[in-house]
Coordinates of C-alpha atoms and ligand atoms in Angstrom, one line a residue:
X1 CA 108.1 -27.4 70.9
X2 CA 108.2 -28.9 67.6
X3 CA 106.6 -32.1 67.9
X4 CA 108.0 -35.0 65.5
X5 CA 105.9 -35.9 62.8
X6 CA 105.9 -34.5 59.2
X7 CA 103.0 -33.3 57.6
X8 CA 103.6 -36.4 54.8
X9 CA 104.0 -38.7 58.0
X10 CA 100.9 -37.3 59.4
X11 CA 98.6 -37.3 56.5
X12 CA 99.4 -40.7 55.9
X13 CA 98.9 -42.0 59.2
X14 CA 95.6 -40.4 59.9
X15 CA 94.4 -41.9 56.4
X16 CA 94.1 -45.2 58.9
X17 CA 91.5 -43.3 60.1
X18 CA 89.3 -43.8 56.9
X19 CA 88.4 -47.2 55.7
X20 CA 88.7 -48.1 52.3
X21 CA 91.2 -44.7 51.7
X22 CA 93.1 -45.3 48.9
X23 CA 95.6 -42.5 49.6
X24 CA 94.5 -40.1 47.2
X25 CA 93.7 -37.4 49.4
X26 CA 96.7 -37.8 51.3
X27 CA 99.0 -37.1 47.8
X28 CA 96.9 -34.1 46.9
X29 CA 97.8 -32.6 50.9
X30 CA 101.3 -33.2 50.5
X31 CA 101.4 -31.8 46.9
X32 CA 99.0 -28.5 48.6
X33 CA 102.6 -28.6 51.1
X34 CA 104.7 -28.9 48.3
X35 CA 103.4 -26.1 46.4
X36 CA 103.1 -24.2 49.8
X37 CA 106.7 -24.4 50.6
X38 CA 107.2 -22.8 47.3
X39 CA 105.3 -19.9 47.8
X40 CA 106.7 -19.5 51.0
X41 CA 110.2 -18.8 49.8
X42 CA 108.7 -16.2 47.3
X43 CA 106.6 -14.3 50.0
X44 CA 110.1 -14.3 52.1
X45 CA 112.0 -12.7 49.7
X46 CA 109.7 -10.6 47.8
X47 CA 111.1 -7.2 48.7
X48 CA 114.5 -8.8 47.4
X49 CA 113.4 -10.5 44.0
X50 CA 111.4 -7.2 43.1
X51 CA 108.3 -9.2 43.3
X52 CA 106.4 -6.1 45.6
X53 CA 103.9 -4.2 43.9
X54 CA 101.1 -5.1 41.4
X55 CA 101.3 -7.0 38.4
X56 CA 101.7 -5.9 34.7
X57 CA 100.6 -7.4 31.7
X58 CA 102.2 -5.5 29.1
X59 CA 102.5 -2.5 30.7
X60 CA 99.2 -2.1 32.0
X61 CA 98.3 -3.4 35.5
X62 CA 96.0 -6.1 35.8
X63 CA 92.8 -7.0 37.5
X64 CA 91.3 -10.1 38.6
X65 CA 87.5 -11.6 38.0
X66 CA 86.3 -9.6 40.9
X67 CA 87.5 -6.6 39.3
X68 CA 90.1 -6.1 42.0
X69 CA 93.8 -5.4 41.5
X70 CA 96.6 -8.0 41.2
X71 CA 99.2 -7.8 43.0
X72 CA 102.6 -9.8 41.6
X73 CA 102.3 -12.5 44.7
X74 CA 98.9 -12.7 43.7
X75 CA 100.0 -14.1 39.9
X76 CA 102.6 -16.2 41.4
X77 CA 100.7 -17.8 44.1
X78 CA 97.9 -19.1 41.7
X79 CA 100.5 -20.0 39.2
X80 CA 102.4 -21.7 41.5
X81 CA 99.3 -23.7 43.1
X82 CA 97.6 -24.5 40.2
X83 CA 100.7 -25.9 38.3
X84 CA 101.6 -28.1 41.1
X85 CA 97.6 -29.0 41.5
X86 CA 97.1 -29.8 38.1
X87 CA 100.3 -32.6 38.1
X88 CA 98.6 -34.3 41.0
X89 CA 96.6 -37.0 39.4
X90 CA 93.5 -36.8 41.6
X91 CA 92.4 -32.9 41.3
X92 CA 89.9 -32.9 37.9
X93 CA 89.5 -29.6 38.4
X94 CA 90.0 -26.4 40.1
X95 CA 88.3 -22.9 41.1
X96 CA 91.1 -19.8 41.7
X97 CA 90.0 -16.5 43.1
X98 CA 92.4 -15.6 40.4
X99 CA 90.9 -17.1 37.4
X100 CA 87.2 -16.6 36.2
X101 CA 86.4 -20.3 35.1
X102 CA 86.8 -23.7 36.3
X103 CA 90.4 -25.1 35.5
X104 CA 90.0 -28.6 33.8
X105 CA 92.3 -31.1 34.3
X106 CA 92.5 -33.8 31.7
X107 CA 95.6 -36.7 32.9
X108 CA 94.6 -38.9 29.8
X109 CA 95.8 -35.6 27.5
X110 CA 99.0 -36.2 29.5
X111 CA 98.6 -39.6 28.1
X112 CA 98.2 -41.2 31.5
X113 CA 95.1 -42.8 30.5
X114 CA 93.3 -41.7 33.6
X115 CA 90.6 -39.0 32.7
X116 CA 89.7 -36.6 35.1
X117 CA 90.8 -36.2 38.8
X118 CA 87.8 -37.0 42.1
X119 CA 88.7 -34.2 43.3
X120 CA 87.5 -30.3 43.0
X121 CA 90.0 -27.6 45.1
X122 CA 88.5 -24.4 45.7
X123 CA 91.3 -22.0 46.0
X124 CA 92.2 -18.2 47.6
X125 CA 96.4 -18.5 46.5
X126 CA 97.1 -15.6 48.5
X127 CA 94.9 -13.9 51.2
X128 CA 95.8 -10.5 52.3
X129 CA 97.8 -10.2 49.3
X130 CA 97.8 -6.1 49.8
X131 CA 99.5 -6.6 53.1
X132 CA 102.5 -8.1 50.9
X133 CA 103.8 -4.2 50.3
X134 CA 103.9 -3.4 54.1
X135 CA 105.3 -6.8 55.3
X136 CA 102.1 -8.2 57.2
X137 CA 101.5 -11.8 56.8
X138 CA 99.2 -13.1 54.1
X139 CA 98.2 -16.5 53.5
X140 CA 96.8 -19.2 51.4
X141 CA 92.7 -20.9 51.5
X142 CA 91.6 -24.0 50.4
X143 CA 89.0 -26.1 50.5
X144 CA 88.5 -30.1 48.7
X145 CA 85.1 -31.0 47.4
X146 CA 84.7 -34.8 45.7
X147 CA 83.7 -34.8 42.6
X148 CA 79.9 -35.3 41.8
X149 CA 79.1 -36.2 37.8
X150 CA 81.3 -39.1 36.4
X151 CA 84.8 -38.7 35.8
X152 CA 85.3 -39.3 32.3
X153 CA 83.9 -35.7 31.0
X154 CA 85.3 -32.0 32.2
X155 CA 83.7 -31.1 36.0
X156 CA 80.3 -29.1 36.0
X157 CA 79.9 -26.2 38.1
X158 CA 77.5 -28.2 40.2
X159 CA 80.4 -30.6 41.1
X160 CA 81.9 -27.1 42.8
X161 CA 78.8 -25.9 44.0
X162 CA 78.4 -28.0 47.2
X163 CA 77.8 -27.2 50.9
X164 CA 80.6 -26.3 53.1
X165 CA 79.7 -29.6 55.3
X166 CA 80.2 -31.5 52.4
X167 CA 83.9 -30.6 52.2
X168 CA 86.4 -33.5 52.3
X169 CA 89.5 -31.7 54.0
X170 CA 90.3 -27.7 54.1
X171 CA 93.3 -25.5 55.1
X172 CA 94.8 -22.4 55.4
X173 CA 98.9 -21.8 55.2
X174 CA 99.9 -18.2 56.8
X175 CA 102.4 -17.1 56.2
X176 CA 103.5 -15.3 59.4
X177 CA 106.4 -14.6 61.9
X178 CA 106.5 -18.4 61.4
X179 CA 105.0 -20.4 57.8
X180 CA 101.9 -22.9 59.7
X181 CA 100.2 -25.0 57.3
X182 CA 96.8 -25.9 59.0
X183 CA 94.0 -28.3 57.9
X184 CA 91.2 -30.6 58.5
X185 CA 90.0 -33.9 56.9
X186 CA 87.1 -33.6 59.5
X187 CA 88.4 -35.1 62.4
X188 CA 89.8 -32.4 64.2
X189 CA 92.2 -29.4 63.1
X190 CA 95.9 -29.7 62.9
X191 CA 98.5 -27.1 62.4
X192 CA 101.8 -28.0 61.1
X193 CA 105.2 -25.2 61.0
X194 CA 107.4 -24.7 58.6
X195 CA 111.3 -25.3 60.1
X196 CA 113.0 -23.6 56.7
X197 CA 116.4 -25.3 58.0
X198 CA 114.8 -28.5 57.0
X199 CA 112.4 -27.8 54.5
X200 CA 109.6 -29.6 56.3
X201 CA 106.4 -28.7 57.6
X202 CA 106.6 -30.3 61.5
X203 CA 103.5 -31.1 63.8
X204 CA 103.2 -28.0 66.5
X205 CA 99.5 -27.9 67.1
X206 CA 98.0 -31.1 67.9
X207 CA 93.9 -30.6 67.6
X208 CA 93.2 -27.1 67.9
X209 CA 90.1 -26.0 69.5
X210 CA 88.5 -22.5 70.4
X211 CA 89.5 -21.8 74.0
X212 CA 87.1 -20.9 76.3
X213 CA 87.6 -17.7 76.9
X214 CA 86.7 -15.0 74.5
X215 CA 89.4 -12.1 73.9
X216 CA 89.4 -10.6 70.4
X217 CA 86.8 -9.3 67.9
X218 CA 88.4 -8.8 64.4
X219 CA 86.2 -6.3 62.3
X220 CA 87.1 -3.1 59.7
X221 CA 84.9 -0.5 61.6
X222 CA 85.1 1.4 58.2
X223 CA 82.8 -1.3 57.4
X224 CA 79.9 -1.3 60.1
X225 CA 78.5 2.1 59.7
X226 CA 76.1 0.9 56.7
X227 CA 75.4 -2.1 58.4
X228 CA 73.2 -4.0 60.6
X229 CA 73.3 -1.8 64.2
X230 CA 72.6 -5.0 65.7
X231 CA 76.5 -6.0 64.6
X232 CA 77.7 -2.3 66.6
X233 CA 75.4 -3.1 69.5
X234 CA 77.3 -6.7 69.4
X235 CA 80.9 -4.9 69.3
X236 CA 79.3 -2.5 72.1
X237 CA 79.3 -6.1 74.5
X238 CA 82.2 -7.5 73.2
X239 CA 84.3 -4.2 74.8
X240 CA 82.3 -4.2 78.0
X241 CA 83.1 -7.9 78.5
X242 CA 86.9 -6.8 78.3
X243 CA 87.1 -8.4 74.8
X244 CA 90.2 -6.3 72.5
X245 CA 90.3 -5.8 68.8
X246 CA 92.8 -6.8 66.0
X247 CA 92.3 -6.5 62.5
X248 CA 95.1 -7.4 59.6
X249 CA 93.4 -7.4 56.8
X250 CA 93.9 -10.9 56.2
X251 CA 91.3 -13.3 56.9
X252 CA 93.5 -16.1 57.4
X253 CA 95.7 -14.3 60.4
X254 CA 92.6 -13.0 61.5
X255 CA 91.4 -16.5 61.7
X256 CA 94.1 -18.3 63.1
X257 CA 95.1 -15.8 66.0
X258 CA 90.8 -15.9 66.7
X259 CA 91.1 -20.0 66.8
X260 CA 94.5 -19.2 69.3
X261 CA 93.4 -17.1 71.8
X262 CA 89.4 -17.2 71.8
X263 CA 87.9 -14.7 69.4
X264 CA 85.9 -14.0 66.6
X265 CA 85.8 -12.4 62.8
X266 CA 82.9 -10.3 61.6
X267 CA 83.0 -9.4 57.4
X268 CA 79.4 -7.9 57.3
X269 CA 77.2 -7.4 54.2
X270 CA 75.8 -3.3 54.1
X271 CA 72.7 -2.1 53.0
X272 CA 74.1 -1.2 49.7
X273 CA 76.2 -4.4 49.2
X274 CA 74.2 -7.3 51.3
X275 CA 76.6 -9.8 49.8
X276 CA 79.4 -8.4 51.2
X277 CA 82.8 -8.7 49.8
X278 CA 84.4 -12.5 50.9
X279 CA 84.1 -15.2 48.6
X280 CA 82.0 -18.4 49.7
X281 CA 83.8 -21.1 47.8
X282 CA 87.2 -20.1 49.1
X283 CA 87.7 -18.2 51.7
X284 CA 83.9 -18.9 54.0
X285 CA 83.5 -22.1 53.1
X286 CA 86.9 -23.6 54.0
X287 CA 87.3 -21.5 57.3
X288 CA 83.7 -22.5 58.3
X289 CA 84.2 -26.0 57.9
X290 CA 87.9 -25.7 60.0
X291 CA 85.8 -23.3 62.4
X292 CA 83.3 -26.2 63.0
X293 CA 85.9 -28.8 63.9
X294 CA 87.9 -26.4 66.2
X295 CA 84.5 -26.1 68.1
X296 CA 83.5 -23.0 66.5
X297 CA 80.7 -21.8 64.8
X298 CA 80.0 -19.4 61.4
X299 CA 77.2 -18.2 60.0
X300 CA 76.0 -15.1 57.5
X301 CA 73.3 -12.6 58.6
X302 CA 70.4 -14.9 58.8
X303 CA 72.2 -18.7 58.3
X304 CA 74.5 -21.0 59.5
X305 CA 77.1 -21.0 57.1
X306 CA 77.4 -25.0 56.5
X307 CA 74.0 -25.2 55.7
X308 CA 74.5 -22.7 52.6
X309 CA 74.6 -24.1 48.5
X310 CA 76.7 -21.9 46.6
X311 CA 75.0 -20.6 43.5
X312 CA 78.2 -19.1 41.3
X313 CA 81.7 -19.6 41.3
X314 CA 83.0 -16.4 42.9
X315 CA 79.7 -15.4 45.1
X316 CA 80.0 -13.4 48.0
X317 CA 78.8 -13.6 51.2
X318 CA 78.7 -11.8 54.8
X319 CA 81.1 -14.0 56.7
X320 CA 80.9 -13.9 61.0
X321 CA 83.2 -16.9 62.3
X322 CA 84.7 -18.0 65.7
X323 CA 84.3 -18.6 69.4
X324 CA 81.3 -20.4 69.5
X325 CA 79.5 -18.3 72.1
X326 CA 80.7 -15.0 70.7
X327 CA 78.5 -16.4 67.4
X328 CA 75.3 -17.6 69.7
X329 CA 75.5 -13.8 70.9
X330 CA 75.8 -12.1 67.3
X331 CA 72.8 -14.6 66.0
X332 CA 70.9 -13.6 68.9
X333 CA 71.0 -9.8 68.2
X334 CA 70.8 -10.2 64.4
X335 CA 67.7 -12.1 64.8
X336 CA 65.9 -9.7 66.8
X337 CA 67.4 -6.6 65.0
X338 CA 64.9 -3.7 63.8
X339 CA 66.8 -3.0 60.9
X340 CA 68.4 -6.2 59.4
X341 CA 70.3 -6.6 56.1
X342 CA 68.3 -8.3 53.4
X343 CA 69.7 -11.6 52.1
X344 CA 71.9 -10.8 49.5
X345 CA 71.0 -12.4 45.9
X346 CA 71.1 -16.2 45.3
X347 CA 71.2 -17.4 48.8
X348 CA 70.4 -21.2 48.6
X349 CA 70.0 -22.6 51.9
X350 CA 70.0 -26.5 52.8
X351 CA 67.2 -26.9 55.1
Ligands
LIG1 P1 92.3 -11.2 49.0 O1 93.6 -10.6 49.3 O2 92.4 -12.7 48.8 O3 91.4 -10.5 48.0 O4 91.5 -11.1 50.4 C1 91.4 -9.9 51.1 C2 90.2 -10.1 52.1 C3 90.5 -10.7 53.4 O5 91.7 -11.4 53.5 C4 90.5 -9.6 54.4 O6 90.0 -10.1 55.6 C5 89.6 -8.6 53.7 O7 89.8 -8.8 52.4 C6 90.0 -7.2 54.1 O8 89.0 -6.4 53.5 P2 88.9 -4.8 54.0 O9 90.1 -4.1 53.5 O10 87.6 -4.4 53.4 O11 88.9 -4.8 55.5
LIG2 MN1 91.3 -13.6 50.3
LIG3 MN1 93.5 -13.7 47.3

């Protein structure tokens, strides 16, 4: 049942909930629904507008920072989200999966006189993005840090570098069997759904919280035979308590049907690669900090993952989020494992 407030109405009457908000945060979620809605009609229609396959810049196919292949969703996505994110007067700059630096954003060369944005968005456009091809949803991360060094010079990495618990709101959009749009400004987790007929994300999921009851594990077994055995000995009591597995291959679906019906994500780091392959700034960072206000918990191999200072732009890191028990367990049995995966490189951690 869709319930009746708008995503705009919504965000604007829960910035009551902050004193002395000026608002700000508010325009930049609407504007993240905005560009959302956009790239909703493109992943809906991509097998239509010839927009499958990966992308090519003349002629040759392209890859992204991370060395990995870009798919032509991919491309849009970030040039979709960070054209609308760069008009909204309060983002001063943005880190893209996509793109290898920090995207400044400079209103007074608009000649608006203003300078530089508060706000820094962290940003995975599209999630998943190989599950375009086969018609499996994908999705869309973010996550809002406030901006550290004064506003009248270009953002420092620092001002990106920050803790997940120091995040101001984060979200995910999946685009499913339905479009949800689901975020956090830190008190509680809301999901929104797309009615296409009206063009209008609609309240559907009042404060979402981890069940109680623990049903799915989501892991790529291809990916735990290098790894911790403690993390197969944990997979080993998640089957005997009944628990089932899914896997997409995107986090965000993963995520959401975990936060749904009571389960949890494991993305290990191996022996060869202890980093793993998710990125911390968009993709753990975000889901962790949404995780933690749905009652869940996330950590990596040794940490909790809110306590964690990212040291790069695009670092990686072992990601194990969900049920908050299912986590206790995997902590547990990690901690006390003989053969454990080393912390990967430039692991920074809080206290
Ligand atoms: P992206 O498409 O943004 O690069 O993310 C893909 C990620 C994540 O969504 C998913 O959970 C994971 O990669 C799947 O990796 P494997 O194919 O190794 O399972
Ligand atoms: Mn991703
Ligand atoms: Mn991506």
């Amino acid at each position: 049942m869709i319930g009746v407030n708008t995503l705009q109405e919504f965000v604007v009457a829960r910035q009551a909930d902050f004193a002395g908000a000026t608002g700000d945060l508010s325009r930049l979620l609407t504007d993240i629904g905005t560009a959302a809605k956009m790239v909703n009609r493109h992943v809906n229609s991509a097998g239509l507008s010839g927009i499958l396959g990966v992308h090519k810049a003349n002629g040759n196919t392209s890859k992204n920072v991370q060395g990995e292949l870009q798919q032509k969703l991919d491309v849009y996505a970030d040039d979709t989200f960070t054209r609308v994110l760069k008009s909204c007067l309060k983002v001063g700059g943005i880190v893209s999966e996509e793109q290898p630096g920090i995207i400044h954003v400079d209103h007074s060369q608009r000649g608006e006189g203003r300078g530089y944005g508060k706000y820094m968005v962290c940003i995975d456009p599209l999630d998943g993005s190989s599950n375009v091809d086969v018609n499996i949803s994908v999705g869309t991360i973010f996550g809002i840090y406030r901006r550290k060094s004064p506003l009248i010079d270009p953002a420092t990495t620092s001002d990106f570098l920050q803790p997940a618990s120091a995040l101001v709101a984060a979200g995910y959009v999946l685009y499913g069997s339905s479009t949800m749009l689901v975020y956090s400004t830190g008190g509680g987790v809301n999901g929104f759904t797309f009615d296409p007929s009206i063009g209008e994300f609609f309240l559907s999921h009042p404060n979402m919280q981890f069940p109680a009851e623990e049903r799915v594990y989501s892991v790529n077994d291809a990916r735990i035979s290098n790894t911790d055995p403690a993390i197969s000995a944990f997979l080993a009591d998640c089957r005997d308590r009944g628990m089932t597995a899914r896997y997409t291959g995107a986090l965000v679906a993963d995520f959401h049907r975990n936060l749904i019906q009571g389960g949890v994500y494991l993305y290990p780091g191996s022996f060869d690669k202890p980093e793993g392959k998710l990125r911390m700034l968009y993709e753990a960072q975000p889901l962790a900090f949404l995780a933690k206000q749905a009652g869940g918990e996330t950590c990596c191999h040794h940490h909790d993952l809110l306590d964690i200072t990212p040291t790069s732009l695009h670092q990686r890191t072992p990601l194990f989020t969900g049920h908050p028990t299912a986590i206790a367990r995997l902590r547990t049995m990690m901690a006390a494992s003989a053969h454990p995966i080393p912390e990967p490189a430039g692991v920074k951690v809080l206290r």
